């Protein structure tokens, strides 16, 4: 693996796995994550699309020891260990009443509502990162035909459960928040709860698929 | 059981400790006290254990009542403190007796003051910490302390009055020098952009909260646009497209997509969190050895156990 390790503060460093987003990063990140989390003095690890951010106890440990240790490892991806992947399914009510940006996307992309729903649900996504808000998972990549930039003027309030897209990513807002993603619909599914092991419904590396639900089903779940 | 009762709420008074460790991976911010120096000094005077919770009050009047006697100390921003008509000194422990009301007003120097108490807080931590994270609604009270809120305390008492020597009481200057180290994208910024950043005098604005401070000053021109979102560090200096530095503090998001030109050392983030609107800010670059030494010295001085 060709790793680049940069010290990013007195007590943190970032390991770059790749310069571009692609699914093979996830296996590499998971492999390095497993190694790092067992090292002494590690306090935080945040995995993302192409990088792993690490905080350490700088009073007792130092960056160059970590760097040398990581660089001398010969990380081997365990490709035989392909578990049967479980696809986590998330219900979405795609409707103008909760999908505030559907009309703009239809106009901009020249798509019907059904086509938007088809493009968003007919694909499995991978969880590349968790962050921004507790239970907010960054999923990618969405169909090129749906790709839209973030709103230039973010909304101050996006309701809990809102399902949005931004560039190549899609995500569910786990709670009401400000945000600039374009909203397609709303999910009644809890994304963050003490009932989940690890609190977040989705974990980095998970596979996810959305499916459409009716108004009746949506209101039943709420 | 003794307790602190909130009588008059502040603009923003929250319960804080040193924050959460190991929850950034699911998007929960570290949170915790904005000014660690004032926090450590308060708990040091009270001989409290490390990571004892404290009340952090942002730039406004605040009143509490004691239910049962409680040992307290007030540190951080300079304020007027009264019990009945008696003036109370800062950085000096005192006893607030049963039913007495502590009135704090007139914030003069600094932005945040801290009310430390002696004894164990009889409330449950959330995700390993007492810290309130406003954005995430996490922590015992999930939001700012309001009138009537109770902090039940299993009291312990100091046997003497303890005060910090005058020369050690922090002062908050109108000209602030923030020491920075290199960080993720420092090398990607054009050489001129980095020089510009280090040569510009910025100003603290009203665009500030527990998430971060947005400064005012000359725009940094750079071809560097967004980056692929990655984990971010306390003290990160982000340069968003409009070119004005934004410094991320205790309640900042765990992941971000703006390039970062430098990282303010944690010791100086304390000073920034006390800087009032209009404070002039300049950045000075340290190498990692120098920065590590400064930070190690600070935490060694501040730890007493």
XYZ file of C-alpha atoms in Angstrom:
527
model
C 0.000 0.000 0.000
C 1.249 3.431 -0.874
C 0.503 5.490 2.235
C 1.137 9.158 2.898
C 1.221 10.156 6.579
C 1.065 13.823 7.595
C 1.221 15.244 11.107
C -1.795 17.554 11.392
C -1.406 18.967 14.915
C 0.644 18.416 18.069
C -1.430 15.321 18.802
C -2.866 14.130 15.489
C -1.927 12.785 12.076
C -3.742 11.805 8.912
C -3.002 8.748 6.806
C -3.919 9.108 3.126
C -4.711 5.846 1.345
C -5.548 7.215 -2.076
C -6.174 10.479 -3.912
C -9.528 9.427 -5.309
C -12.725 7.920 -3.951
C -13.151 4.294 -4.899
C -14.614 1.228 -3.200
C -11.237 -0.491 -2.759
C -10.264 2.261 -0.289
C -12.734 0.833 2.190
C -10.949 -2.514 2.575
C -7.597 -0.763 2.925
C -8.956 1.720 5.456
C -10.564 -1.067 7.456
C -7.304 -3.034 7.477
C -5.223 -0.060 8.702
C -7.933 0.945 11.167
C -7.776 -2.507 12.749
C -4.031 -2.169 13.164
C -4.086 1.362 14.584
C -6.907 0.896 17.047
C -4.797 -1.638 18.948
C -1.749 0.616 19.295
C -1.092 2.188 22.695
C -1.974 5.841 23.218
C -4.559 6.160 20.429
C -7.512 8.375 21.431
C -9.615 9.028 18.317
C -9.826 7.491 14.841
C -11.999 9.045 12.132
C -12.162 7.133 8.854
C -13.284 8.938 5.726
C -13.308 8.528 1.933
C -9.542 8.468 1.337
C -8.049 9.014 4.772
C -7.794 7.999 8.407
C -7.467 10.782 10.979
C -5.836 9.721 14.266
C -5.415 11.492 17.630
C -2.892 10.245 20.167
C -1.754 10.939 23.736
C 1.064 13.378 22.914
C 2.259 13.564 26.522
C 3.473 9.974 26.384
C 3.785 9.077 22.697
C 5.150 10.768 19.599
C 4.249 11.053 15.942
C 7.460 9.689 14.427
C 7.189 6.404 16.355
C 3.641 5.907 15.065
C 4.683 6.879 11.547
C 7.668 4.500 11.474
C 5.565 1.707 12.901
C 2.790 2.152 10.333
C 5.206 2.545 7.410
C 7.059 -0.683 8.197
C 3.861 -2.746 8.317
C 3.091 -4.887 5.338
C -0.688 -4.516 5.315
C -2.305 -7.479 3.602
C -5.902 -7.246 2.553
C -7.784 -10.335 3.520
C -9.603 -10.845 0.254
C -10.662 -14.425 0.991
C -12.611 -13.274 3.984
C -15.523 -12.106 1.883
C -18.493 -12.443 4.180
C -21.929 -12.583 2.635
C -22.605 -8.903 2.541
C -25.796 -7.864 4.220
C -27.442 -4.957 2.481
C -29.092 -2.618 4.991
C -32.399 -1.322 3.643
C -33.757 2.126 4.393
C -37.353 3.129 3.568
C -37.954 6.547 1.986
C -41.152 8.468 1.303
C -40.359 10.318 -1.940
C -42.936 13.081 -2.200
C -43.108 16.813 -2.869
C -44.403 17.387 0.680
C -41.095 16.181 2.186
C -38.775 16.204 -0.847
C -38.232 19.945 -1.043
C -35.831 19.831 -3.983
C -37.569 17.209 -6.119
C -39.147 19.824 -8.413
C -35.849 21.614 -9.008
C -34.082 18.343 -9.744
C -36.865 17.300 -12.142
C -36.520 20.606 -14.010
C -32.747 20.790 -13.936
C -32.138 17.163 -14.900
C -35.202 16.686 -17.062
C -36.326 13.645 -15.066
C -39.763 12.514 -13.889
C -40.396 11.787 -10.202
C -40.472 8.062 -10.974
C -37.144 8.284 -12.739
C -35.577 10.059 -9.759
C -36.930 7.391 -7.393
C -35.664 4.657 -9.714
C -32.184 6.179 -9.967
C -31.904 6.661 -6.204
C -33.213 3.227 -5.182
C -31.823 1.022 -7.933
C -28.293 1.046 -6.549
C -26.469 -0.110 -3.455
C -24.281 2.462 -1.783
C -21.307 2.062 0.487
C -20.821 3.922 3.751
C -17.561 5.846 3.338
C -17.672 7.897 6.525
C -19.665 8.771 9.612
C -19.636 12.315 10.887
C -21.025 15.834 10.695
C -23.823 14.837 13.090
C -24.228 11.738 15.283
C -25.624 9.068 12.968
C -24.921 10.967 9.748
C -23.410 8.516 7.260
C -21.874 9.569 3.959
C -22.986 7.161 1.204
C -21.616 7.035 -2.341
C -21.708 6.986 -5.276
C -25.060 8.059 -6.628
C -26.004 7.727 -10.303
C -24.299 10.391 -12.468
C -27.708 11.375 -13.852
C -28.786 12.544 -10.379
C -25.594 14.388 -9.517
C -26.244 17.958 -8.290
C -24.040 20.311 -6.258
C -24.979 21.412 -2.729
C -27.407 24.324 -2.451
C -25.471 27.590 -2.685
C -27.576 28.879 0.177
C -27.990 26.136 2.812
C -31.314 25.711 4.628
C -31.395 26.595 8.311
C -33.755 23.748 9.110
C -33.902 20.352 7.489
C -36.331 17.953 9.211
C -35.149 14.747 10.852
C -35.100 11.825 8.427
C -34.641 13.974 5.317
C -32.849 12.083 2.552
C -30.536 14.280 0.526
C -27.950 14.239 -2.224
C -24.811 16.340 -2.723
C -22.424 15.756 -5.624
C -21.771 12.005 -5.684
C -23.049 11.451 -2.120
C -26.362 10.695 -0.478
C -27.338 10.606 3.209
C -30.147 10.620 5.752
C -30.260 13.530 8.234
C -30.443 11.696 11.625
C -31.992 14.745 13.282
C -33.177 18.232 12.443
C -30.248 20.288 11.331
C -29.082 23.064 9.053
C -27.733 21.775 5.770
C -27.145 22.299 2.092
C -27.931 18.901 0.609
C -30.787 18.604 -1.905
C -33.713 16.819 -0.333
C -35.511 14.002 -2.192
C -37.731 12.625 0.558
C -37.914 11.534 4.149
C -37.204 8.281 5.968
C -38.944 7.173 9.170
C -35.915 4.987 10.004
C -33.904 5.911 13.144
C -30.272 6.497 12.152
C -28.895 7.099 15.648
C -30.077 5.325 18.754
C -28.832 3.623 21.875
C -30.505 0.443 20.578
C -27.760 0.100 17.942
C -24.425 -1.429 18.818
C -22.104 1.520 18.232
C -25.073 3.944 18.310
C -25.062 4.614 14.573
C -27.318 2.443 12.339
C -24.683 2.455 9.605
C -20.999 1.685 9.929
C -18.161 2.479 7.544
C -18.052 -0.231 4.893
C -21.742 -1.177 5.158
C -23.813 -1.606 2.003
C -27.070 0.296 1.867
C -30.076 0.434 -0.397
C -33.093 2.742 -0.264
C -36.631 1.614 -1.103
C -39.735 3.721 -1.666
C -42.707 3.574 0.711
C -46.248 4.932 0.436
C -47.679 7.888 2.304
C -49.744 5.497 4.453
C -46.707 3.395 5.390
C -44.675 6.557 6.085
C -47.293 7.889 8.501
C -47.672 4.488 10.169
C -43.927 4.379 10.848
C -43.940 7.897 12.239
C -28.491 16.446 49.436
C -26.914 19.774 48.479
C -27.424 21.411 45.113
C -26.754 24.423 42.927
C -29.990 25.940 41.666
C -30.017 28.206 38.617
C -31.837 31.435 39.527
C -31.088 33.699 36.567
C -29.988 32.047 33.296
C -27.249 33.478 31.067
C -27.171 33.887 27.262
C -25.413 30.539 27.336
C -24.429 28.727 30.514
C -23.618 25.043 30.124
C -22.236 22.178 32.129
C -18.821 21.134 30.764
C -15.805 18.973 31.529
C -12.862 18.023 29.305
C -15.219 16.556 26.693
C -15.766 13.216 24.970
C -13.042 10.898 23.788
C -13.459 8.323 21.085
C -16.898 9.314 19.765
C -15.764 11.428 16.802
C -15.937 8.269 14.690
C -19.727 8.365 14.904
C -19.966 12.110 14.458
C -20.162 13.253 18.077
C -18.010 16.312 18.702
C -15.466 16.422 21.528
C -17.186 19.388 23.198
C -15.900 20.355 26.662
C -14.685 23.628 28.164
C -13.658 26.323 25.681
C -10.954 27.713 27.988
C -9.019 24.825 29.517
C -6.718 27.184 31.413
C -9.541 28.792 33.431
C -11.042 25.322 33.897
C -7.850 23.742 35.237
C -7.137 26.701 37.531
C -10.641 26.493 39.058
C -10.421 22.776 39.748
C -6.853 23.100 40.946
C -7.898 25.685 43.557
C -10.728 23.396 44.674
C -8.438 20.314 44.738
C -10.916 18.569 42.488
C -10.107 15.473 40.434
C -9.165 15.936 36.768
C -12.231 16.034 34.501
C -14.504 17.442 37.219
C -17.533 19.179 35.633
C -17.844 22.969 35.796
C -20.338 25.645 34.733
C -19.205 27.646 31.697
C -20.979 30.988 31.278
C -20.799 32.999 28.062
C -20.616 36.796 28.307
C -23.676 37.574 30.430
C -25.029 37.891 33.953
C -25.819 34.720 35.873
C -27.206 33.891 39.309
C -27.222 30.673 41.290
C -28.459 29.683 44.727
C -26.945 27.144 47.098
C -29.203 24.495 48.602
C -26.924 23.490 51.470
C -23.400 24.928 51.825
C -21.138 24.614 48.770
C -17.488 25.555 48.170
C -17.096 27.496 44.913
C -14.572 29.429 42.850
C -15.008 31.706 39.819
C -12.280 31.914 37.132
C -11.941 33.049 33.505
C -13.439 36.308 32.228
C -13.279 39.228 34.706
C -16.687 39.815 36.343
C -18.328 41.403 39.400
C -19.376 38.826 42.010
C -21.628 39.474 44.981
C -23.194 37.486 47.797
C -25.780 39.836 49.296
C -23.733 43.068 49.374
C -20.406 41.436 49.891
C -17.930 41.454 46.989
C -16.272 38.133 46.196
C -12.836 37.857 44.576
C -12.127 35.732 41.544
C -9.543 32.940 41.643
C -10.208 32.572 45.379
C -12.346 29.820 46.895
C -15.364 30.790 48.992
C -18.410 29.239 50.624
C -21.894 29.890 49.304
C -24.078 29.093 52.315
C -27.469 27.428 52.248
C -30.107 29.662 50.559
C -27.562 32.369 49.653
C -27.600 33.695 46.095
C -24.437 34.292 44.075
C -24.861 37.200 41.665
C -22.404 37.507 38.796
C -22.580 40.480 36.431
C -20.666 42.939 34.280
C -18.272 40.851 32.188
C -15.295 43.175 31.668
C -12.340 41.279 30.305
C -12.700 37.972 28.477
C -15.811 36.238 27.139
C -16.347 33.168 29.327
C -16.200 32.663 33.059
C -16.258 29.421 34.987
C -17.947 28.469 38.241
C -16.188 25.519 39.808
C -17.677 23.592 42.718
C -16.224 21.182 45.269
C -17.787 17.725 45.453
C -19.233 15.077 43.166
C -22.016 15.898 40.732
C -24.860 13.406 41.252
C -25.982 13.232 37.636
C -25.280 10.706 34.915
C -22.701 11.301 32.221
C -23.709 10.901 28.618
C -21.232 9.196 26.275
C -18.582 9.327 28.982
C -18.827 13.041 29.727
C -20.878 15.736 31.442
C -20.281 18.152 28.577
C -23.280 19.733 26.932
C -23.094 19.830 23.168
C -25.689 22.366 22.020
C -25.716 21.441 18.342
C -26.150 17.740 19.074
C -28.380 18.135 22.148
C -26.117 15.785 24.053
C -25.260 16.025 27.759
C -27.252 15.901 31.002
C -29.354 18.973 30.248
C -28.957 18.716 26.444
C -29.086 22.497 26.236
C -28.218 25.707 28.072
C -28.943 25.782 31.804
C -32.258 27.513 32.490
C -33.749 28.942 35.641
C -34.844 26.243 38.068
C -32.315 23.655 36.832
C -30.662 21.788 39.704
C -27.142 20.412 39.985
C -27.246 17.946 42.905
C -23.861 17.652 44.585
C -22.383 15.274 47.109
C -20.402 17.982 48.828
C -16.865 17.920 50.077
C -15.342 20.880 51.830
C -12.015 22.653 51.716
C -10.426 23.154 55.110
C -8.944 26.506 54.099
C -9.421 29.351 51.627
C -7.217 28.984 48.588
C -6.325 31.792 46.174
C -4.206 32.032 43.050
C -1.258 34.443 43.252
C -2.074 37.635 41.317
C 0.740 37.171 38.803
C -0.709 33.837 37.654
C -4.199 35.169 36.927
C -4.652 35.074 33.123
C -5.202 38.383 31.321
C -6.938 38.600 27.975
C -5.183 41.038 25.639
C -6.574 43.105 22.754
C -3.762 41.838 20.539
C -3.640 38.119 20.299
C -0.845 36.017 18.846
C -1.982 32.522 17.968
C 0.738 29.951 17.492
C 0.032 27.477 14.695
C 1.596 24.341 13.260
C 1.419 23.004 9.747
C -1.487 20.713 8.972
C -3.132 18.580 6.253
C -3.188 21.065 3.362
C -0.453 23.536 4.389
C 1.780 22.222 1.593
C -1.002 22.476 -0.989
C -1.561 26.198 -0.444
C 0.512 28.425 -2.713
C 3.620 29.837 -0.988
C 2.202 33.357 -1.307
C -1.089 32.341 0.323
C 0.724 30.978 3.386
C 2.886 34.118 3.637
C -0.218 36.250 3.282
C -1.912 34.287 6.063
C 1.060 34.770 8.399
C 1.467 38.472 7.570
C -2.162 39.535 7.918
C -3.719 40.990 11.044
C -7.207 39.532 11.462
C -10.002 40.582 13.749
C -12.410 38.618 15.957
C -16.036 39.135 14.833
C -19.485 38.323 16.166
C -19.416 35.203 13.965
C -18.326 32.961 16.826
C -19.685 30.253 19.044
C -18.590 26.992 20.625
C -18.131 25.481 17.141
C -15.641 28.041 15.960
C -14.550 31.600 15.231
C -14.807 33.247 11.845
C -12.292 36.070 11.533
C -12.293 39.290 9.517
C -9.377 40.365 7.355
C -7.786 40.274 3.919
C -8.968 37.446 1.742
C -6.530 34.629 1.061
C -6.470 33.953 -2.650
C -5.962 30.314 -3.500
C -6.695 27.933 -6.318
C -7.354 25.263 -3.699
C -11.075 24.535 -3.611
C -12.826 21.859 -1.571
C -11.035 18.693 -0.576
C -12.384 15.189 -0.055
C -14.001 15.319 3.420
C -11.678 14.144 6.192
C -11.405 14.086 9.999
C -10.579 17.485 11.495
C -8.603 18.594 14.514
C -9.427 21.071 17.288
C -7.848 24.393 16.300
C -7.962 23.725 12.543
C -7.850 26.914 10.446
C -10.151 26.292 7.492
C -10.038 28.494 4.422
C -13.469 28.288 2.749
C -13.938 29.601 -0.835
C -14.447 33.224 0.288
C -10.871 33.144 1.676
C -11.531 34.169 5.301
C -10.092 31.941 8.057
C -12.479 29.993 10.251
C -10.963 28.404 13.367
C -12.687 25.250 14.589
C -13.095 24.798 18.340
C -14.637 22.376 20.864
C -18.034 21.698 19.255
C -16.781 21.609 15.671
C -17.982 18.886 13.327
C -15.814 15.759 13.198
C -15.439 15.721 9.402
C -15.065 18.590 6.961
C -14.357 19.369 3.329
C -12.657 22.781 3.408
C -8.882 22.982 3.051
C -6.955 23.757 6.241
C -3.946 26.070 6.098
C -2.712 25.644 9.692
C -3.665 24.394 13.154
C -3.795 26.642 16.232
C -2.113 24.892 19.180
C -4.628 23.924 21.871
C -2.996 26.212 24.475
C -3.755 29.234 22.280
C -7.324 28.118 21.505
C -7.932 28.882 25.199
C -6.956 32.509 24.621
C -9.021 32.738 21.441
C -12.125 31.597 23.324
C -11.703 34.624 25.625
C -11.136 37.144 22.794
C -13.812 39.794 22.512
C -15.132 41.191 19.230
C -12.535 43.477 17.657
C -9.502 41.678 19.156
C -6.595 41.743 16.673
C -5.242 38.318 15.775
C -1.920 37.373 14.194
C -0.659 33.878 13.461
C 2.887 32.659 14.100
C 4.162 29.369 12.723
C 5.930 26.947 15.070
C 7.557 23.668 14.115
C 6.129 20.546 15.736
C 8.958 20.211 18.278
C 8.428 23.750 19.568
C 4.634 23.381 19.615
C 4.784 20.033 21.414
C 7.070 21.540 24.051
C 4.701 24.477 24.668
C 1.692 22.155 25.001
C 3.528 19.666 27.230
C 4.593 22.476 29.565
C 1.032 23.758 29.787
C -0.512 20.402 30.680
C 2.294 19.644 33.143
C 1.763 22.985 34.882
C -1.980 22.473 34.965
C -2.024 18.918 36.271
C -1.633 18.601 39.996
C -2.082 14.922 40.617
